PDB file of C-alpha atoms in Angstrom:
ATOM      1  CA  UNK A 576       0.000   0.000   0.000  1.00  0.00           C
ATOM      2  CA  UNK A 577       1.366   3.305  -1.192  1.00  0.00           C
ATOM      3  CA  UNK A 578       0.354   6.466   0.229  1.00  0.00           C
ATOM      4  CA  UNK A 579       0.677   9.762  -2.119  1.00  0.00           C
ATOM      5  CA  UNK A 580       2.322  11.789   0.372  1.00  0.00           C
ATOM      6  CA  UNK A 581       2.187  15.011  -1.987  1.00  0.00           C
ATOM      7  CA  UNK A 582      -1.066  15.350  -2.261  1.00  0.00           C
ATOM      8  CA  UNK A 583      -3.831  15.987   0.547  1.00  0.00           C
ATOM      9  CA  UNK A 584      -7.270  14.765  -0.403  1.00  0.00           C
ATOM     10  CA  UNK A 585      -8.748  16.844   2.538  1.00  0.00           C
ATOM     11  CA  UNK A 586      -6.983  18.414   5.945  1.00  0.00           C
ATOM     12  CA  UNK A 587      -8.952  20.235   8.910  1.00  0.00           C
ATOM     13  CA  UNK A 588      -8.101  21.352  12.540  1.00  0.00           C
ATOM     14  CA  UNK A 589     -10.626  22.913  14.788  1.00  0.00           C
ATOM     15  CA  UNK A 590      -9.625  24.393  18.187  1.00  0.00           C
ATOM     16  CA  UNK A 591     -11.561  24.005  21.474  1.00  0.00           C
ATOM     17  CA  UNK A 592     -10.582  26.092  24.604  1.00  0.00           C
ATOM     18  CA  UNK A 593     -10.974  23.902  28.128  1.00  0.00           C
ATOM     19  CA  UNK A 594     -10.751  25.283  31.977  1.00  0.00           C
ATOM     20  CA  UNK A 595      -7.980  22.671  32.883  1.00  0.00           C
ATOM     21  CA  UNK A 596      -4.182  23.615  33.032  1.00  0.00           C
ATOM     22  CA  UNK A 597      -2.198  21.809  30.814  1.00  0.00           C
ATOM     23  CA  UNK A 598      -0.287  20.074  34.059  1.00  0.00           C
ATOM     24  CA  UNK A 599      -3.583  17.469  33.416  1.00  0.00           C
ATOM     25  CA  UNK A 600      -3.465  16.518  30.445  1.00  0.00           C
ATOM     26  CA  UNK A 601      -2.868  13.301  29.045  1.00  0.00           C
ATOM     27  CA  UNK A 602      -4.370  13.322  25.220  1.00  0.00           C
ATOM     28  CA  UNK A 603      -2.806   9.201  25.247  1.00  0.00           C
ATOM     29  CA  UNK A 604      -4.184   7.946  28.494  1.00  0.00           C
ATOM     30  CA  UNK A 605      -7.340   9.477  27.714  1.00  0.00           C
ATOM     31  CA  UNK A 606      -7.340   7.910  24.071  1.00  0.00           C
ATOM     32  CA  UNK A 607      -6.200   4.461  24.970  1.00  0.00           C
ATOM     33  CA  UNK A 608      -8.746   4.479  28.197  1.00  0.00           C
ATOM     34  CA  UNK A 609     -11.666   6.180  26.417  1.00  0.00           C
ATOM     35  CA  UNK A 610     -14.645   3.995  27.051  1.00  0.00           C
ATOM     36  CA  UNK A 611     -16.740   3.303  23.715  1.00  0.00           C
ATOM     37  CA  UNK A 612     -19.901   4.862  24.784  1.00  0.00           C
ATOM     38  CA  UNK A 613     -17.651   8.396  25.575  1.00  0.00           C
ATOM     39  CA  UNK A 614     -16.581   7.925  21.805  1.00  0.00           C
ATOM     40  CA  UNK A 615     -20.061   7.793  20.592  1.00  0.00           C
ATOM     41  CA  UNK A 616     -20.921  10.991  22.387  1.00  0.00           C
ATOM     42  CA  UNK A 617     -18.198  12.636  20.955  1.00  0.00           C
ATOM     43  CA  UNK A 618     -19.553  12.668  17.616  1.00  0.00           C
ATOM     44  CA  UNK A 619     -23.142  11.532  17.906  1.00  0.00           C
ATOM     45  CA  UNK A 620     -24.856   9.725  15.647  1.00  0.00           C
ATOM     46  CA  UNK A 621     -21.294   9.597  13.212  1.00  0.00           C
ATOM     47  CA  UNK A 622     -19.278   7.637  16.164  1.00  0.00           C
ATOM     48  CA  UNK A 623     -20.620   3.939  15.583  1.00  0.00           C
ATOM     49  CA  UNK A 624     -17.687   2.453  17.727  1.00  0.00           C
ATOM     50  CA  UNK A 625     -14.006   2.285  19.001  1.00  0.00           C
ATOM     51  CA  UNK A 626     -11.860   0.063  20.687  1.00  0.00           C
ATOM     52  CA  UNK A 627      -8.177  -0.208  21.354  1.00  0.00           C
ATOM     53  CA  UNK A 628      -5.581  -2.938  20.628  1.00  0.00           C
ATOM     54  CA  UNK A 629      -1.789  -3.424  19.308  1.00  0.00           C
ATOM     55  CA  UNK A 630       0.058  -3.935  16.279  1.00  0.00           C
ATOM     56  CA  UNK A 631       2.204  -7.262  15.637  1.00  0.00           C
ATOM     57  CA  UNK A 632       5.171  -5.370  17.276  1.00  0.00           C
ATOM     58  CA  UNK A 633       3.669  -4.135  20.229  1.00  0.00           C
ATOM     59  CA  UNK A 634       2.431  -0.086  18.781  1.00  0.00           C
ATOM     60  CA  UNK A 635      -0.542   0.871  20.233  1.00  0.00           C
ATOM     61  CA  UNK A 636      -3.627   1.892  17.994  1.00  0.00           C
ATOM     62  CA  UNK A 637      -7.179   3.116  18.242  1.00  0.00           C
ATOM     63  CA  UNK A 638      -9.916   1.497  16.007  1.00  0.00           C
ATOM     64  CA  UNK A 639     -12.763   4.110  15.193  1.00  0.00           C
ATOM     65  CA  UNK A 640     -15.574   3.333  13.119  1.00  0.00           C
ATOM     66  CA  UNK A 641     -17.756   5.983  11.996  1.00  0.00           C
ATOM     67  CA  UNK A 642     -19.353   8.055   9.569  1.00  0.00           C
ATOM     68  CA  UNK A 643     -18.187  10.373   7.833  1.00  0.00           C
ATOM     69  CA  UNK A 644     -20.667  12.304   5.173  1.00  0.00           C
ATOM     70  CA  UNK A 645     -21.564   9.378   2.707  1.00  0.00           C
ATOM     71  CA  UNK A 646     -18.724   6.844   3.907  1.00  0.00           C
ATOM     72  CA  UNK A 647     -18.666   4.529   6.666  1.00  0.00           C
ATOM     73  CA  UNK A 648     -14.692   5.110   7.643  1.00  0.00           C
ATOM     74  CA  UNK A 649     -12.813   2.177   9.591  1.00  0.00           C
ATOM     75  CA  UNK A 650      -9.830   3.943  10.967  1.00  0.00           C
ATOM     76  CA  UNK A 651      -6.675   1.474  11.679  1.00  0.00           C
ATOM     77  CA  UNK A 652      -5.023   3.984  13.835  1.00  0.00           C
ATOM     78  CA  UNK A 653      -1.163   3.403  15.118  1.00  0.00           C
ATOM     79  CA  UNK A 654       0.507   5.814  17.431  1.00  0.00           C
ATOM     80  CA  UNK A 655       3.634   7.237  15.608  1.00  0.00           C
ATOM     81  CA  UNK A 656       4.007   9.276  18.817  1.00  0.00           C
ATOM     82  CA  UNK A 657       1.531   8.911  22.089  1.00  0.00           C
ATOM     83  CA  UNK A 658       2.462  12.105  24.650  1.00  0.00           C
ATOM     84  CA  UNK A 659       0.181  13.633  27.169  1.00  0.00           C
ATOM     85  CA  UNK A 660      -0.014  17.233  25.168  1.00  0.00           C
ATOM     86  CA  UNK A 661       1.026  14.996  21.662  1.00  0.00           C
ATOM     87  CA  UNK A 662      -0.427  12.315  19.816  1.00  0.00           C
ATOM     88  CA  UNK A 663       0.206  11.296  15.899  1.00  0.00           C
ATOM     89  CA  UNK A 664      -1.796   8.812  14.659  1.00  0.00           C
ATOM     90  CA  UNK A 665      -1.415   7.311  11.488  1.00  0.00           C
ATOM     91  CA  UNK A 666      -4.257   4.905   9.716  1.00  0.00           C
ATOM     92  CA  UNK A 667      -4.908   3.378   6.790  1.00  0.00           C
ATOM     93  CA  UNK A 668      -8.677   3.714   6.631  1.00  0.00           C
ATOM     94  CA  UNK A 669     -10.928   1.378   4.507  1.00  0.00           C
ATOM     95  CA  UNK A 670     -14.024   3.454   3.497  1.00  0.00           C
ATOM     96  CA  UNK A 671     -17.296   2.053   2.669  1.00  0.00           C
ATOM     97  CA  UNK A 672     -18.871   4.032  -0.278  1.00  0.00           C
ATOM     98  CA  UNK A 673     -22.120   3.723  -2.902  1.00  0.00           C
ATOM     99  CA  UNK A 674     -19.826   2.822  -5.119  1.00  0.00           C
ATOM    100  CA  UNK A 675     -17.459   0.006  -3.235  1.00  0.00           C
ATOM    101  CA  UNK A 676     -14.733  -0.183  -0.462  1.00  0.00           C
ATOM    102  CA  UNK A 677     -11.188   1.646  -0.913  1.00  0.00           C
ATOM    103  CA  UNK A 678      -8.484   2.786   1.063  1.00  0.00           C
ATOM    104  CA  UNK A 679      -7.077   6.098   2.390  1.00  0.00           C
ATOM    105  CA  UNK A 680      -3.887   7.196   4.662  1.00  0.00           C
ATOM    106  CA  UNK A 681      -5.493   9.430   7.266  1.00  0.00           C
ATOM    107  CA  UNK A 682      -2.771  11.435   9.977  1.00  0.00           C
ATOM    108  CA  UNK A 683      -4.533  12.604  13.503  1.00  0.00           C
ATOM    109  CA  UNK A 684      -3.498  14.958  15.655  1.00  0.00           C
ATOM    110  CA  UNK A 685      -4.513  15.549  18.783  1.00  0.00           C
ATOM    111  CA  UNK A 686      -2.763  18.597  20.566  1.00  0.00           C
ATOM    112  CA  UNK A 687      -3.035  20.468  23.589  1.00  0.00           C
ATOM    113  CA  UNK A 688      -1.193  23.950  24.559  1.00  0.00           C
ATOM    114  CA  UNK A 689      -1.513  25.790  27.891  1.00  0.00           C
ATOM    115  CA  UNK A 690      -3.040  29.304  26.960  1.00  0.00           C
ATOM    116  CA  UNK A 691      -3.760  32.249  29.485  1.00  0.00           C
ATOM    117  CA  UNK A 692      -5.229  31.646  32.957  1.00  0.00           C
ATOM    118  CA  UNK A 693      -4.680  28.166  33.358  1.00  0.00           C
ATOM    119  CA  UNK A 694      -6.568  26.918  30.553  1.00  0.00           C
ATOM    120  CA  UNK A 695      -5.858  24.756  27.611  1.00  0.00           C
ATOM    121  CA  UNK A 696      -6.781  24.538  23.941  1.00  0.00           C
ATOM    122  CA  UNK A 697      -7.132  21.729  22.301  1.00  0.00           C
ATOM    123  CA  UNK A 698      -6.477  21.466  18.445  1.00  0.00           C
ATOM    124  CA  UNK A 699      -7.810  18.074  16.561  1.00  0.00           C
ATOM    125  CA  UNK A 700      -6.326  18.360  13.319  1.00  0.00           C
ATOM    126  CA  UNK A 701      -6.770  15.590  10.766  1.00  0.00           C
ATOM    127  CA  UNK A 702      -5.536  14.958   7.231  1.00  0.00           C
ATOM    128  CA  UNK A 703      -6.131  12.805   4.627  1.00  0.00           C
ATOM    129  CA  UNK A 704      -3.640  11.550   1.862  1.00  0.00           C
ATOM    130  CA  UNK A 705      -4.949   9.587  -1.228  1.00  0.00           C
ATOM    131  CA  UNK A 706      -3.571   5.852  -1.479  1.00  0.00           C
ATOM    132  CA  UNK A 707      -2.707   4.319  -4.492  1.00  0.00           C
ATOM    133  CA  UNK A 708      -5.619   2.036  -3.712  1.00  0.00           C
ATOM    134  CA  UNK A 709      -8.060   5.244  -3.661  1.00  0.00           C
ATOM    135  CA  UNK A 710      -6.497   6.554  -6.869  1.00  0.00           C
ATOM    136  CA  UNK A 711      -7.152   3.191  -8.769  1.00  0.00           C
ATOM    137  CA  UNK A 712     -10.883   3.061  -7.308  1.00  0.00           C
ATOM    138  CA  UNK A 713     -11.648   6.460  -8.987  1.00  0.00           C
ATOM    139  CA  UNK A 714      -9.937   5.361 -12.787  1.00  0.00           C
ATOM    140  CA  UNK A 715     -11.985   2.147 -12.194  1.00  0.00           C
ATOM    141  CA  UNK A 716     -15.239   4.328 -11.187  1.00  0.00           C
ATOM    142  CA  UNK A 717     -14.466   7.225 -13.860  1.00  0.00           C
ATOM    143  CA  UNK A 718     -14.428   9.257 -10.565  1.00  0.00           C
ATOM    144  CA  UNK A 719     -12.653  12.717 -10.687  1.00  0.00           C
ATOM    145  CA  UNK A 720      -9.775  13.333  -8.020  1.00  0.00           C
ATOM    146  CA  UNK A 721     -10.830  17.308  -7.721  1.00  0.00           C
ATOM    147  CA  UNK A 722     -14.389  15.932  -7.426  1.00  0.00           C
ATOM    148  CA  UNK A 723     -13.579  13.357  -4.525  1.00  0.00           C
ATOM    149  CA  UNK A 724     -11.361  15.604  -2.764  1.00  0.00           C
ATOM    150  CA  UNK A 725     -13.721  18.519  -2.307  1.00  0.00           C
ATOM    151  CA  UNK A 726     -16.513  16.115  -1.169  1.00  0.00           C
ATOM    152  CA  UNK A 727     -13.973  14.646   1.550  1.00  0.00           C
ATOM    153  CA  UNK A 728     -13.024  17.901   2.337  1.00  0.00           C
ATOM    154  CA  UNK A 729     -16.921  19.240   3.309  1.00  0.00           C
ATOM    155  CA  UNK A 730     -17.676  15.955   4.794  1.00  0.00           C
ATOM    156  CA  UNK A 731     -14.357  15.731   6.779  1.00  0.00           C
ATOM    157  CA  UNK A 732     -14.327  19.323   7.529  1.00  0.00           C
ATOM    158  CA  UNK A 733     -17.942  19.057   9.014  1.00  0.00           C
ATOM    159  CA  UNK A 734     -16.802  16.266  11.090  1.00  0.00           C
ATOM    160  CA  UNK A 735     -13.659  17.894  12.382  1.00  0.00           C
ATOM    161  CA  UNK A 736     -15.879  20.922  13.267  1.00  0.00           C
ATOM    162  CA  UNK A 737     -18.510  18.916  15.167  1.00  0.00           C
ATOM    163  CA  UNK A 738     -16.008  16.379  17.044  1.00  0.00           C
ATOM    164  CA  UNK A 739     -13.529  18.606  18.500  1.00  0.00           C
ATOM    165  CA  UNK A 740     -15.361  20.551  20.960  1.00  0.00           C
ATOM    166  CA  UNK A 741     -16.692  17.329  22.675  1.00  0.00           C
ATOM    167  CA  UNK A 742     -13.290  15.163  22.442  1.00  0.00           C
ATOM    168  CA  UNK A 743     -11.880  18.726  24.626  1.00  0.00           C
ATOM    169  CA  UNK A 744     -14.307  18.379  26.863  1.00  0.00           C
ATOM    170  CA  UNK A 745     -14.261  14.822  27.399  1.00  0.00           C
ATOM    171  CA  UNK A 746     -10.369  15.068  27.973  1.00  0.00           C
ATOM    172  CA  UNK A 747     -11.207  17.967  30.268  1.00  0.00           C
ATOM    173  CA  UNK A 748     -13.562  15.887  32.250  1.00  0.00           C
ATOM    174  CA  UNK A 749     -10.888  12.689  31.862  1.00  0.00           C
ATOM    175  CA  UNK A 750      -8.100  14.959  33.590  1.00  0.00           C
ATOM    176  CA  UNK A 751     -10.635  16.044  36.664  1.00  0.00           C
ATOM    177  CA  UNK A 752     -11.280  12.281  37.177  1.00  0.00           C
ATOM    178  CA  UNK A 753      -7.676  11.560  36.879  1.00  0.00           C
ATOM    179  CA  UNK A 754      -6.246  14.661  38.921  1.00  0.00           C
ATOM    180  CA  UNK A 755      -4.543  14.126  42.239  1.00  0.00           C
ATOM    181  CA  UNK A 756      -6.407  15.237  45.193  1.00  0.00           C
ATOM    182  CA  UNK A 757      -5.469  18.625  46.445  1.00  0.00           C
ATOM    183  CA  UNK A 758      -3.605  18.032  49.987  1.00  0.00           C
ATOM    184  CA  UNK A 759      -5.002  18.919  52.702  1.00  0.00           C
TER     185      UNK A 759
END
């Protein structure tokens, strides 16, 4: 599987400010630990499920499965890097369309930043690179690139723009639960 690095078939990031100092955050515990039913809030009703597991050489990944505009998305994700204010994940997606199943190489980001008063913000950005599997499923299709790429770009972009307020808030509410208690 080849990924066509030069080109980006779509590429968001939305930014979501939280009341929790950056001291508490930990964007990888809270993605390896995040309970399925959290996930499906997150995004409701495009979050269909999630689940965590490792490569063949030990890597941790996240499995999402959701919706995203007309495709059903399986996301293969593998942690490239897995910090408390950094992740990179890295998937090679299948996605279910009208037309048949292909593939795409999809890079997540999940950052956090302290910003003024204690607080953080929280950037999800997310882009998508065409395979060579996707670029042989339009020829076969008669599919234009230009085409595909603007509708993964709306539907992606929507996504992005829905999701990333609730995943801040859920890792907000993941670092109270997880905070040590003040001393007394």
């Amino acid at each position: 599987m080849v990924t066509v690095l030069s080109r980006i078939l779509s590429q968001s990031a939305y930014s979501h400010e939280i009341d929790v100092p950056i001291e508490k955050i930990d964007i990888a515990d809270w993605l390896f630990t995040l309970p399925e039913a959290e996930y499906q809030r997150c995004c409701a009703p495009d979050h269909i499920a999630a689940g965590t597991t490792t490569t063949d050489d030990g890597r941790r990944m996240s499995i999402n499965v959701e919706q995203i505009g007309t495709g059903l998305v399986v996301q293969h994700y593998v942690a490239d890097e897995a910090g408390k204010t950094y992740c990179r994940m890295n998937s090679i997606s299948d996605v279910f369309t009208a037309n048949g199943r292909t593939q795409v190489n999809v890079i997540w980001e999940l950052i956090a930043e302290p910003i003024e008063g204690g607080r953080t913000r929280y950037t999800n950005r997310v882009t998508a690179h065409p395979t060579d599997a996707f670029m042989d499923f339009l020829a076969e299709h008669g599919l234009d690139y230009d085409h595909a790429a603007a509708a993964r770009q709306a539907a992606g972009g929507d996504h992005n723009r829905r999701e990333t307020p609730m995943f801040a808030e859920s890792i907000a509410r993941h670092a109270q639960a997880h905070a040590e208690p003040a001393a007394t």
